[in-house]
């Protein structure tokens, strides 16, 4: 059942007549002037003072509290800024509907003179404990009102939810994505129960190295277990007063939280909570979160802004130490990046009534040519990582609405830059609705920056950027010659060359357009197998990847399986990798795998498969030797729960390639809009893609070479990568079946990259058998 259908059902129940078997107190709260008071917390207490029902008074001051059984009950009211009240006892019999009028006291709680006179409630005097209790009572009242609002399905909210990836120091935003979500006013994250957090703590990790940070829910803050596990003390500032909490000494070995809940000193209204994680390694010091609260027009409360910061750690080998003939690998833990997740409430309403709204930010500005200063009419602007975009008008003005405060990368596409397949990017901070002027270079300026002022005589020059990748770890990719050769009708044979940098990257300028260029790298005086590149006349830029190899090395073969009732069961599509040399393969239907061209030495073998515990081992190889290893994997049970997990930015290359604009891309949001469609149906919507096959099995090809009479054997099929691992080599080689694109469901994918020809393919995926394109699939991660 969908969320919408549940809300409708609840609304339907609310309109049904009350049954006569219920017993309830139907009350009204008014102030000393007999004016109804909304937003008052009304609690029904049984004879043991246990809360059995609660509700916020509406705009007419009304509430209705249903008792679970016949008995004696009292009503306690909590109003922010005032002392609580307790009614006289009322006896409820089966079916009773007892009216009750509550007059609220007009004396406000005075906390504006409270000062810190002792440390915490764990080590406090009677006077300081009384002050702490008085402040905490106001905090609990506001939190209770917020918790009741979160369970009110009549209040619908719209929020902007975002995820950001920050650098290890949390100073720069590396990636930003946001989405608008609507629904009932529920707590914006899932939290563990108070008892579970008290038992296990607020941070956990698994065998794969993923770290889970649990945010405290409102119910956690209101629980008795939270008070047992934390010391409280009053905190004061000029305009705020609050309760600071920290874990008790007995919990120093358990991952915990410490922080402060703040109230407005004058009104005692709840403002915000800030917290950090405690009793965790120093590398995780930046982990923490915030919550801000908003008072709705009808007296209810809601969480208006929230976020949580989660450092993602990685282990690095720092060297090798030999002690008494034993090799010991040194390892260090460092922060790779920081994942920040959060959101901002934009709108809260009940029916057609707006209860609260936040003004959205608008980013406005002007785009102009950086040389002439003329307006760039028709320029297309996007914010990387979002679906927000704008087109500049006739005088270069643009406007992008719906932003939340933060730092964004603005990509500007102009007709001139489109001719070279480039875009101008500038990083801008947006903290309010402001304006900016963006100067955009021309295609000539871009080419000059990349290649300098050199041009081919009488023709526009093309550019090829790329990299050289060694298939064998012992080969260096630094300072290698890269040669481009082509033939034209005027000069005949032509040749251009350059050398790679320390990382194997290279750049070749002055290449012809609309001509086939042969590219090859040389290693040890031997030219590797060349690849053909064609730069179309309307695009000056292409990216490629060249591979160097030697026809020697060891091989690794084996079987991956798991125990079953009938013996060893083969595991299909398990990833088998030698992580230190960059070699990997996936197991076939029989669970077998093969890796070739392995350099001599000891390498780290890692075997992974979703749903199984990873297996790691060191394997030694001699030159040209064949090593056989069989791997047994153990299934693990994964709980189907919502967690907040800090993980590495595994799709960083997806964003890099999308920014180049050389292919076609589907994000998670794009795929969500195509819910119910198969992957083959989605692929057919891409210009230049041809999907062939029989029955349910469908294979991706290209329209550039045309279909064959035999759709399963004679066509040139696209190369396919799954999470950066090659699963189908592509081309016209039929040693393996083509990749069935329908074997992957769209709802299991986070993103898709599609390149229909060599001129589009990024250097990372370029190589032999890519004439019919490349498809890159990224699976969704569970957070």
XYZ file of C-alpha atoms in Angstrom:
783
model
C 0.000 0.000 0.000
C 1.417 3.386 -0.906
C 1.866 6.289 1.480
C -0.926 8.155 -0.294
C -3.406 5.337 0.139
C -2.597 5.101 3.843
C -3.228 8.816 4.302
C -6.534 8.562 2.487
C -7.622 5.652 4.629
C -6.749 7.533 7.789
C -8.656 10.553 6.572
C -11.603 8.311 5.867
C -11.511 6.952 9.409
C -11.453 10.479 10.801
C -14.726 11.250 9.017
C -16.477 8.136 10.344
C -18.898 8.570 13.269
C -17.550 7.729 16.721
C -18.534 4.364 18.131
C -20.600 4.335 21.291
C -18.251 1.891 23.004
C -15.463 4.508 23.344
C -15.029 6.520 26.537
C -13.397 9.916 26.308
C -12.924 13.358 27.785
C -13.902 16.126 25.391
C -12.290 19.336 26.546
C -11.585 22.977 25.822
C -8.651 25.053 27.082
C -9.050 28.798 27.536
C -6.956 31.565 29.077
C -7.985 34.043 31.780
C -9.871 36.161 29.208
C -11.880 33.089 28.122
C -10.039 33.001 24.760
C -9.400 29.493 23.328
C -5.706 28.509 23.308
C -4.313 26.347 20.515
C -1.169 24.220 20.598
C -1.572 23.130 24.235
C -0.454 19.558 24.940
C -3.330 17.689 26.631
C -2.389 14.350 28.234
C -4.775 11.779 29.689
C -3.317 10.147 32.844
C -4.658 6.950 34.343
C -4.778 6.152 38.059
C -1.047 5.320 38.028
C -0.182 8.687 36.349
C 0.727 6.896 33.128
C 0.033 8.823 29.898
C -2.513 6.800 27.896
C -3.544 9.449 25.331
C -2.390 12.864 24.191
C -3.407 15.551 21.702
C -2.732 19.177 20.800
C -5.597 21.603 21.254
C -6.905 22.951 17.958
C -7.522 26.579 16.994
C -10.795 26.526 18.972
C -8.905 25.204 22.012
C -10.597 21.818 21.662
C -9.221 18.354 22.239
C -10.603 14.837 22.689
C -8.776 12.144 24.667
C -10.028 8.564 24.394
C -9.433 6.224 27.332
C -8.535 2.584 26.610
C -10.739 1.297 29.455
C -13.202 2.432 32.072
C -11.546 3.978 35.108
C -10.407 7.123 36.865
C -8.469 9.673 34.812
C -6.981 13.164 35.030
C -6.008 15.598 32.281
C -2.619 17.320 32.403
C -1.979 20.309 30.148
C 1.455 21.521 29.054
C 1.811 24.970 27.546
C 5.107 26.422 26.437
C 6.170 29.234 28.735
C 3.674 28.339 31.465
C 3.458 25.910 34.353
C 1.574 22.657 33.732
C -1.969 22.099 35.096
C -3.655 18.957 36.394
C -7.423 18.532 36.451
C -9.496 16.828 39.090
C -10.060 13.125 38.718
C -12.940 12.049 36.489
C -14.504 8.603 36.411
C -15.093 7.302 32.880
C -17.492 4.462 32.279
C -17.936 2.584 29.060
C -19.334 4.900 26.360
C -18.958 8.116 28.427
C -18.137 11.365 26.605
C -17.333 13.728 29.472
C -16.961 17.475 28.826
C -14.157 19.383 30.549
C -13.262 23.067 30.537
C -9.703 23.907 31.566
C -8.686 27.384 32.592
C -4.965 27.879 32.003
C -2.995 29.898 34.567
C -1.839 33.301 33.419
C 1.472 33.189 35.280
C 4.409 32.594 32.946
C 7.463 30.580 33.880
C 10.339 33.031 34.411
C 13.619 31.571 33.189
C 15.211 34.752 31.907
C 17.082 35.164 35.207
C 18.376 31.578 35.389
C 22.161 31.329 35.636
C 24.427 28.333 35.857
C 25.023 27.731 39.553
C 26.329 24.182 39.382
C 27.483 21.739 36.777
C 25.120 18.934 35.799
C 22.133 17.104 37.203
C 24.435 14.116 37.813
C 26.512 16.212 40.214
C 24.180 19.040 41.198
C 22.898 20.888 44.245
C 19.181 21.059 45.017
C 18.903 24.606 43.611
C 20.671 23.787 40.328
C 18.616 20.605 39.944
C 15.448 22.653 40.332
C 16.608 25.112 37.646
C 17.554 22.253 35.342
C 14.175 20.611 35.844
C 12.344 23.872 35.112
C 14.172 24.326 31.793
C 13.873 20.650 30.895
C 10.109 20.803 31.535
C 9.807 23.498 28.848
C 12.002 21.504 26.485
C 9.867 18.384 26.987
C 6.666 20.372 26.382
C 7.929 21.632 23.009
C 9.351 18.242 22.023
C 6.082 16.542 22.954
C 4.143 19.016 20.805
C 6.523 18.280 17.908
C 6.135 14.527 18.404
C 2.321 14.810 18.391
C 2.448 16.901 15.202
C 4.622 14.258 13.533
C 1.875 11.680 14.130
C -0.884 13.926 12.740
C -1.628 12.603 9.252
C -3.837 15.605 8.489
C -0.819 17.926 8.302
C 0.942 17.605 4.947
C 4.439 18.942 4.364
C 6.722 19.695 1.437
C 10.457 19.576 2.080
C 13.696 19.827 0.120
C 15.863 16.848 1.040
C 19.523 16.941 0.063
C 22.755 14.992 0.168
C 26.151 16.629 -0.046
C 29.643 15.235 -0.220
C 32.237 17.441 1.450
C 36.020 17.327 1.509
C 37.672 15.715 4.569
C 37.796 19.094 6.351
C 34.127 19.856 5.590
C 35.122 23.140 3.913
C 34.205 22.544 0.257
C 31.182 20.844 -1.309
C 32.312 18.183 -3.794
C 28.867 17.010 -4.813
C 25.315 18.144 -4.148
C 21.972 16.578 -4.973
C 18.505 17.495 -3.771
C 14.932 16.349 -4.275
C 11.526 17.709 -3.231
C 9.391 15.357 -1.148
C 5.801 15.711 0.022
C 3.886 13.736 2.600
C 2.575 13.750 6.131
C 4.435 15.647 8.838
C 6.414 12.644 10.008
C 9.868 12.718 11.537
C 12.236 13.141 8.567
C 14.461 10.181 9.452
C 14.180 6.727 10.959
C 15.668 6.219 14.399
C 16.361 3.198 16.541
C 14.286 2.652 19.662
C 15.504 4.252 22.924
C 16.304 0.823 24.380
C 18.292 -0.243 21.296
C 20.331 2.974 21.334
C 20.872 2.622 25.055
C 22.116 -0.917 24.551
C 24.214 -0.607 21.370
C 24.985 3.101 21.061
C 24.533 5.635 18.279
C 27.301 4.464 15.875
C 27.928 1.019 14.444
C 30.020 -0.532 11.655
C 29.882 -3.736 9.661
C 32.475 -6.130 8.250
C 32.525 -4.266 4.910
C 33.640 -1.052 6.621
C 30.370 0.902 6.316
C 29.639 3.109 9.316
C 26.073 3.737 10.448
C 25.251 6.910 12.391
C 21.905 6.925 14.197
C 20.208 10.278 14.686
C 18.226 10.670 17.932
C 14.492 10.757 17.311
C 12.076 12.942 19.256
C 10.800 9.845 21.055
C 14.379 9.095 22.116
C 14.850 12.555 23.643
C 11.559 12.197 25.525
C 12.304 8.706 26.854
C 13.248 7.754 30.401
C 16.175 5.766 28.991
C 17.695 8.960 27.549
C 17.555 10.589 31.004
C 19.152 7.517 32.562
C 22.034 7.574 30.071
C 22.754 11.331 30.111
C 23.569 14.100 32.552
C 21.725 17.401 32.105
C 22.795 20.944 32.895
C 21.484 24.417 32.158
C 23.204 26.319 29.332
C 22.713 30.064 28.866
C 23.511 32.647 26.222
C 22.328 36.232 25.788
C 19.191 35.332 23.786
C 18.942 31.618 24.461
C 18.615 29.224 27.338
C 18.850 25.492 27.040
C 19.698 22.074 28.341
C 23.118 20.616 27.644
C 23.311 16.809 27.746
C 26.273 14.451 27.850
C 26.635 10.701 28.440
C 27.132 9.473 31.997
C 30.558 8.146 32.956
C 29.370 4.541 32.862
C 28.823 4.832 29.076
C 32.333 5.963 28.149
C 32.906 2.763 26.128
C 29.657 3.097 24.122
C 29.251 5.373 21.065
C 27.075 8.189 22.374
C 25.839 11.717 21.649
C 26.309 15.016 23.487
C 24.720 18.329 22.657
C 22.328 21.124 23.607
C 18.611 21.793 23.111
C 18.012 25.557 22.919
C 14.953 27.681 23.804
C 14.302 31.333 23.116
C 15.030 33.048 26.428
C 12.108 35.481 26.149
C 9.318 33.230 24.837
C 10.682 29.793 25.855
C 9.796 28.528 22.383
C 11.912 25.662 21.078
C 14.570 26.831 18.626
C 17.094 24.130 17.768
C 19.147 21.163 18.894
C 22.796 20.551 18.038
C 24.654 17.364 18.860
C 27.950 15.584 18.265
C 28.912 11.962 18.597
C 31.006 10.966 21.614
C 33.248 8.035 22.547
C 34.262 7.446 18.913
C 37.683 7.529 17.161
C 39.193 10.963 16.646
C 38.881 10.581 12.858
C 35.107 10.862 13.297
C 35.190 14.075 15.343
C 33.224 16.021 12.718
C 30.261 13.636 12.965
C 27.123 15.283 14.313
C 23.870 16.931 13.413
C 21.373 19.715 14.009
C 17.603 20.150 14.165
C 15.633 23.391 13.989
C 11.983 23.747 14.962
C 9.125 25.897 13.650
C 5.915 27.001 15.389
C 2.958 26.457 13.038
C 0.037 28.856 12.807
C -2.343 26.483 14.582
C -0.045 26.036 17.581
C 1.526 22.780 16.371
C 5.283 22.311 16.007
C 7.436 20.770 13.299
C 11.096 20.140 12.500
C 11.932 22.876 9.988
C 15.562 22.057 9.191
C 17.766 19.051 9.913
C 21.087 17.577 8.916
C 23.601 14.939 9.911
C 27.315 14.853 9.017
C 28.971 11.456 8.614
C 32.718 11.025 7.965
C 33.467 8.174 5.559
C 36.732 6.503 6.529
C 39.239 4.547 4.487
C 42.165 2.384 5.462
C 45.475 3.018 3.706
C 48.603 0.874 3.631
C 51.533 3.044 4.724
C 54.350 0.653 4.070
C 55.828 -2.680 5.081
C 57.911 -3.443 8.166
C 59.859 -6.659 8.689
C 60.277 -7.824 12.265
C 62.147 -11.058 12.950
C 61.617 -12.106 9.354
C 57.860 -11.462 9.534
C 56.300 -8.925 7.169
C 53.935 -6.475 8.895
C 51.883 -4.064 6.816
C 51.408 -0.609 8.309
C 47.898 0.828 7.974
C 46.361 4.172 8.820
C 42.750 5.328 9.014
C 41.832 8.653 7.470
C 38.704 10.555 6.460
C 38.106 10.146 2.746
C 35.112 12.483 2.583
C 32.168 13.638 4.645
C 28.608 12.814 3.670
C 26.013 15.328 4.825
C 22.316 14.572 4.622
C 19.512 16.842 5.606
C 16.568 18.851 4.509
C 14.519 21.989 4.912
C 10.786 22.227 5.443
C 9.302 24.438 2.733
C 5.548 24.216 3.424
C 3.150 22.785 6.005
C -0.604 22.808 5.460
C -3.840 21.237 6.619
C -6.293 21.020 3.752
C -6.252 24.415 2.038
C -4.848 26.210 5.091
C -1.152 27.097 5.065
C 0.268 26.554 8.539
C 3.886 27.484 7.802
C 6.005 28.336 4.765
C 9.657 29.162 4.116
C 10.627 31.659 1.438
C 12.663 29.739 -1.154
C 15.888 31.184 -2.469
C 16.159 32.487 -6.012
C 19.488 32.666 -7.820
C 19.471 35.379 -10.478
C 22.131 36.798 -12.705
C 23.450 37.671 -16.125
C 25.655 35.615 -18.465
C 27.858 37.419 -20.945
C 30.752 36.812 -23.316
C 34.015 37.225 -21.419
C 35.711 39.110 -24.292
C 33.052 41.381 -25.731
C 30.823 41.669 -22.657
C 27.767 41.007 -24.832
C 24.835 39.123 -23.364
C 24.717 35.385 -24.133
C 21.079 35.044 -25.110
C 19.876 31.436 -25.055
C 22.689 30.170 -22.810
C 21.569 27.120 -20.824
C 22.477 27.021 -17.125
C 22.285 24.021 -14.801
C 23.259 23.414 -11.192
C 25.398 20.279 -10.984
C 23.794 17.568 -8.892
C 20.285 19.036 -9.158
C 17.448 19.138 -11.694
C 17.336 22.941 -11.552
C 18.045 24.848 -14.780
C 17.372 28.094 -16.613
C 17.715 29.614 -20.100
C 19.097 33.125 -20.436
C 16.753 35.636 -22.090
C 17.562 38.121 -24.872
C 19.681 40.268 -22.540
C 21.429 37.345 -20.838
C 19.331 37.317 -17.665
C 18.521 34.043 -15.919
C 16.659 33.010 -12.788
C 16.803 29.696 -10.892
C 14.272 29.275 -8.083
C 13.748 26.677 -5.385
C 17.273 26.671 -3.925
C 18.353 25.966 -0.398
C 21.358 27.750 1.036
C 24.653 26.176 0.022
C 27.482 26.081 -2.474
C 26.743 25.071 -6.063
C 28.615 24.505 -9.309
C 26.885 26.372 -12.142
C 27.441 24.871 -15.606
C 26.889 27.258 -18.514
C 26.357 25.815 -22.004
C 26.603 28.218 -24.909
C 26.378 27.660 -28.656
C 30.101 28.369 -28.966
C 31.167 25.930 -26.246
C 28.750 23.295 -27.539
C 30.803 23.221 -30.746
C 33.773 21.822 -28.814
C 31.758 19.680 -26.417
C 32.619 21.782 -23.392
C 30.855 23.809 -20.722
C 31.981 26.657 -18.478
C 31.750 25.861 -14.762
C 31.947 28.225 -11.839
C 31.500 27.529 -8.125
C 29.176 29.952 -6.323
C 27.841 30.171 -2.785
C 24.123 30.886 -2.414
C 23.101 32.073 1.048
C 20.172 34.297 0.089
C 18.276 35.405 -2.993
C 21.118 37.223 -4.734
C 22.479 38.031 -8.200
C 25.691 37.205 -10.027
C 27.429 38.032 -13.298
C 29.025 35.058 -15.077
C 31.593 35.687 -17.812
C 31.715 32.762 -20.252
C 34.686 32.039 -22.538
C 34.245 31.254 -26.221
C 35.243 28.043 -27.961
C 38.452 29.701 -29.193
C 39.360 30.722 -25.655
C 38.716 27.191 -24.472
C 40.919 25.722 -27.190
C 43.657 28.279 -26.465
C 43.583 27.355 -22.814
C 43.836 23.624 -23.561
C 46.263 23.682 -26.485
C 47.708 27.178 -26.769
C 47.410 29.396 -29.865
C 48.680 26.703 -32.312
C 46.249 25.922 -35.166
C 46.210 23.688 -38.204
C 46.698 25.695 -41.349
C 43.410 26.381 -43.154
C 41.250 24.219 -40.886
C 39.768 24.020 -37.399
C 41.794 21.844 -35.093
C 40.491 18.914 -33.099
C 41.559 17.881 -29.606
C 41.889 14.424 -28.070
C 42.344 14.090 -24.319
C 42.749 10.780 -22.576
C 44.867 8.455 -20.555
C 46.968 5.346 -20.803
C 46.098 2.405 -18.593
C 48.425 -0.535 -17.927
C 46.778 -3.928 -17.870
C 49.811 -5.231 -15.967
C 50.755 -3.441 -12.750
C 54.495 -3.689 -13.384
C 54.226 -1.431 -16.442
C 54.631 2.292 -15.885
C 52.257 4.703 -17.622
C 54.465 7.740 -16.992
C 56.265 9.548 -19.847
C 55.063 7.161 -22.547
C 54.962 8.287 -26.199
C 51.441 8.612 -27.646
C 51.302 8.776 -31.463
C 48.438 9.940 -33.690
C 48.543 9.123 -37.428
C 46.141 10.044 -40.235
C 46.042 10.566 -43.984
C 44.571 13.450 -45.959
C 44.343 14.217 -49.671
C 46.750 17.175 -49.505
C 49.655 16.265 -47.254
C 49.243 12.491 -47.369
C 50.484 10.745 -44.234
C 50.489 12.879 -41.083
C 51.773 12.264 -37.594
C 51.523 14.007 -34.209
C 52.874 12.878 -30.857
C 53.015 13.748 -27.195
C 53.966 12.074 -23.900
C 51.921 11.065 -20.895
C 52.256 12.760 -17.531
C 52.940 10.976 -14.241
C 49.370 9.631 -14.110
C 49.254 8.473 -17.723
C 47.146 11.414 -18.952
C 47.848 13.033 -22.316
C 46.511 15.708 -24.677
C 46.867 15.915 -28.458
C 45.982 19.104 -30.319
C 45.832 20.058 -33.988
C 44.087 16.880 -35.145
C 41.857 16.904 -38.241
C 38.080 16.967 -38.052
C 35.856 14.535 -39.917
C 38.773 12.159 -40.404
C 39.846 8.845 -38.867
C 42.895 9.158 -36.590
C 44.861 6.138 -35.361
C 46.072 6.471 -31.765
C 48.564 4.219 -30.006
C 50.883 4.275 -26.996
C 54.402 2.864 -26.963
C 55.975 0.912 -24.131
C 59.531 -0.478 -24.113
C 59.865 0.572 -27.737
C 56.853 -1.515 -28.771
C 53.646 0.077 -30.108
C 50.495 -1.316 -28.566
C 47.344 -2.107 -30.534
C 46.015 1.240 -31.881
C 42.447 2.467 -31.671
C 40.598 4.567 -34.241
C 39.090 7.939 -33.290
C 36.939 10.189 -35.453
C 36.246 13.786 -34.506
C 32.977 14.939 -36.124
C 33.031 18.254 -37.940
C 30.685 19.816 -35.379
C 32.640 18.765 -32.288
C 36.293 19.494 -31.562
C 36.818 17.357 -28.467
C 37.013 13.617 -27.836
C 38.282 11.528 -24.946
C 39.878 8.083 -25.197
C 41.722 5.520 -23.145
C 44.674 3.542 -24.434
C 45.829 0.242 -22.938
C 49.328 -1.146 -22.781
C 50.055 -4.771 -22.086
C 52.700 -7.480 -22.311
C 51.849 -11.019 -23.433
C 53.249 -12.550 -20.263
C 52.122 -13.034 -16.681
C 50.434 -15.519 -14.388
C 46.795 -16.598 -14.511
C 44.284 -17.133 -11.720
C 41.274 -19.405 -12.158
C 38.826 -20.862 -9.710
C 35.300 -21.445 -8.454
C 33.099 -19.356 -6.138
C 30.287 -21.152 -4.346
C 28.225 -21.513 -1.196
C 26.948 -24.473 0.783
C 23.451 -25.760 -0.019
C 21.388 -28.847 0.706
C 22.758 -30.534 -2.420
C 26.395 -29.509 -1.999
C 28.329 -26.545 -3.337
C 26.078 -24.131 -5.224
C 27.809 -21.841 -7.761
C 27.454 -18.084 -7.164
C 26.757 -16.077 -10.311
C 28.142 -12.565 -10.909
C 30.394 -12.516 -7.858
C 33.148 -9.892 -8.208
C 36.657 -11.369 -8.071
C 39.403 -8.752 -7.900
C 43.112 -8.415 -7.315
C 42.745 -5.008 -5.744
C 46.392 -3.912 -5.741
C 46.867 -4.473 -9.504
C 43.429 -3.350 -10.684
C 42.349 -6.669 -12.200
C 38.839 -8.012 -11.792
C 36.300 -10.427 -13.267
C 32.835 -11.767 -12.480
C 31.849 -15.403 -12.131
C 29.750 -17.092 -14.837
C 26.730 -19.397 -14.524
C 29.015 -22.186 -13.312
C 30.608 -19.949 -10.668
C 34.014 -20.000 -12.370
C 36.307 -17.095 -13.181
C 39.655 -16.363 -14.840
C 42.203 -13.536 -14.580
C 45.260 -13.336 -16.851
C 48.390 -11.213 -17.247
C 49.134 -11.064 -13.525
C 52.539 -9.713 -12.567
C 54.710 -11.907 -10.295
C 54.396 -11.257 -6.564
C 51.859 -11.444 -3.771
C 48.542 -9.732 -4.467
C 45.386 -9.179 -2.440
C 42.397 -11.236 -3.641
C 38.943 -9.890 -2.743
C 35.672 -11.672 -3.596
C 32.372 -9.806 -3.123
C 28.721 -10.547 -3.745
C 25.651 -8.735 -2.421
C 24.106 -10.796 0.365
C 27.383 -12.591 1.208
C 30.231 -11.755 3.535
C 33.290 -10.609 1.520
C 36.312 -12.920 1.334
C 39.900 -11.626 1.307
C 43.204 -13.483 0.981
C 46.794 -12.939 -0.165
C 47.756 -15.001 -3.239
C 51.333 -15.458 -4.499
C 52.111 -15.646 -8.241
C 55.214 -16.702 -10.116
C 55.975 -15.648 -13.680
C 53.724 -17.419 -16.198
C 52.349 -19.739 -13.502
C 48.725 -20.867 -13.258
C 47.098 -20.589 -9.846
C 43.764 -22.194 -8.939
C 41.749 -20.892 -5.993
C 38.253 -21.990 -4.931
C 36.326 -19.621 -2.696
C 33.523 -20.452 -0.242
C 31.206 -17.568 0.618
C 28.810 -17.270 3.559
C 25.401 -15.656 3.216
C 24.690 -12.784 5.598
C 21.312 -11.534 6.768
C 20.553 -7.896 6.040
C 17.845 -6.224 8.108
C 15.362 -4.267 5.992
C 15.580 -1.017 7.935
C 16.210 2.595 7.055
C 19.647 3.689 8.197
C 21.844 6.703 7.671
C 25.163 5.398 6.332
C 28.292 7.295 5.385
C 29.738 5.715 2.243
C 32.358 6.697 -0.281
C 31.294 8.669 -3.352
C 31.440 5.608 -5.579
C 29.688 7.348 -8.510
C 32.131 10.254 -8.756
C 33.066 9.338 -12.346
C 29.370 9.418 -13.299
C 29.205 13.098 -12.342
C 32.547 13.840 -14.046
C 31.384 12.262 -17.306
C 27.987 13.936 -17.158
C 29.699 17.316 -16.832
C 31.618 16.636 -20.070
C 28.252 16.275 -21.854
C 29.490 13.631 -24.307
C 26.880 10.930 -23.714
C 23.359 10.337 -22.414
C 22.665 9.963 -18.697
C 19.839 8.752 -16.466
C 19.965 9.753 -12.798
C 17.959 8.087 -10.022
C 15.345 10.828 -10.389
C 15.141 10.207 -14.156
C 14.674 6.470 -13.638
C 12.031 7.041 -10.956
C 9.937 8.944 -13.504
C 9.978 5.844 -15.747
C 8.635 3.511 -13.073
C 7.056 0.411 -14.587
C 9.173 0.435 -17.754
C 11.803 -2.192 -18.530
C 15.409 -1.231 -19.149
C 15.064 -2.173 -22.823
C 12.123 0.223 -23.135
C 14.114 3.003 -21.480
C 17.157 2.373 -23.687
C 15.041 2.574 -26.857
C 14.248 6.188 -25.949
C 17.901 7.200 -26.423
C 18.882 8.597 -29.808
C 21.344 6.289 -31.576
C 20.633 3.199 -29.460
C 19.295 -0.002 -31.006
C 17.869 -2.735 -28.744
C 17.686 -6.230 -30.221
C 16.789 -9.669 -28.965
C 14.177 -12.357 -28.705
C 11.561 -12.631 -25.971
C 12.483 -11.198 -22.594
C 16.218 -11.075 -23.334
C 17.247 -7.812 -24.978
C 20.706 -6.617 -26.033
C 21.983 -3.085 -26.571
C 23.518 -2.293 -29.963
C 23.795 0.868 -32.031
C 22.025 2.291 -35.049
C 25.294 3.493 -36.541
C 26.172 0.017 -37.909
C 22.618 -1.195 -38.490
C 20.915 -4.444 -37.480
C 21.776 -7.912 -38.710
C 19.500 -10.697 -39.894
C 20.606 -12.744 -36.894
C 19.960 -10.572 -33.835
C 21.787 -12.869 -31.413
C 25.074 -13.490 -33.221
C 26.035 -11.101 -36.007
C 25.511 -7.667 -34.481
C 28.023 -5.377 -32.851
C 26.875 -5.071 -29.237
C 27.709 -2.353 -26.727
C 30.275 -2.951 -24.025
C 28.641 -3.056 -20.551
C 30.076 -2.080 -17.157
C 28.316 -2.736 -13.845
C 29.583 -0.650 -10.897
C 32.888 -0.036 -12.683
C 33.373 -3.744 -13.452
C 33.372 -4.977 -17.066
C 30.585 -7.562 -17.459
C 30.446 -7.743 -21.273
C 33.361 -6.937 -23.596
C 31.185 -5.837 -26.525
C 32.086 -5.680 -30.215
C 31.667 -8.528 -32.708
C 33.307 -11.147 -30.504
C 30.996 -14.007 -29.529
C 33.041 -15.925 -26.992
C 30.348 -14.816 -24.530
C 26.650 -14.044 -24.856
C 25.659 -10.353 -25.085
C 24.545 -8.691 -21.877
C 20.770 -8.925 -21.324
C 19.832 -5.356 -20.422
C 16.536 -6.579 -18.924
C 18.452 -8.610 -16.351
C 18.762 -5.348 -14.384
C 15.624 -3.679 -13.064
C 15.503 0.158 -13.316
C 14.438 0.464 -9.679
C 17.712 -1.214 -8.648
C 19.845 1.379 -10.470
C 21.218 4.681 -9.212
C 22.407 5.890 -12.619
C 23.045 4.892 -16.252
C 25.670 6.199 -18.693
C 25.180 5.570 -22.439
C 27.791 6.285 -25.132
C 26.814 5.442 -28.709
C 30.208 5.732 -30.371
C 33.978 6.203 -29.847
C 33.767 10.003 -30.091
C 31.597 10.068 -26.948
C 33.300 7.437 -24.827
C 35.312 8.770 -21.842
C 38.925 7.719 -21.525
C 38.025 5.464 -18.609
C 35.927 3.171 -20.833
C 37.602 3.583 -24.235
C 39.393 0.648 -25.842
C 38.954 -2.220 -28.316
C 35.416 -3.405 -29.186
C 33.775 -0.089 -28.336
C 32.733 0.901 -31.880
C 29.145 0.061 -30.910
C 29.226 2.086 -27.734
C 29.406 1.575 -24.007
C 26.703 1.240 -21.341
C 27.635 1.856 -17.686
C 25.181 0.750 -14.980
C 25.404 1.924 -11.368
C 23.417 -0.028 -8.768
C 21.672 1.652 -5.859
C 23.319 1.678 -2.445
C 21.302 1.086 0.744
C 21.743 3.910 3.215
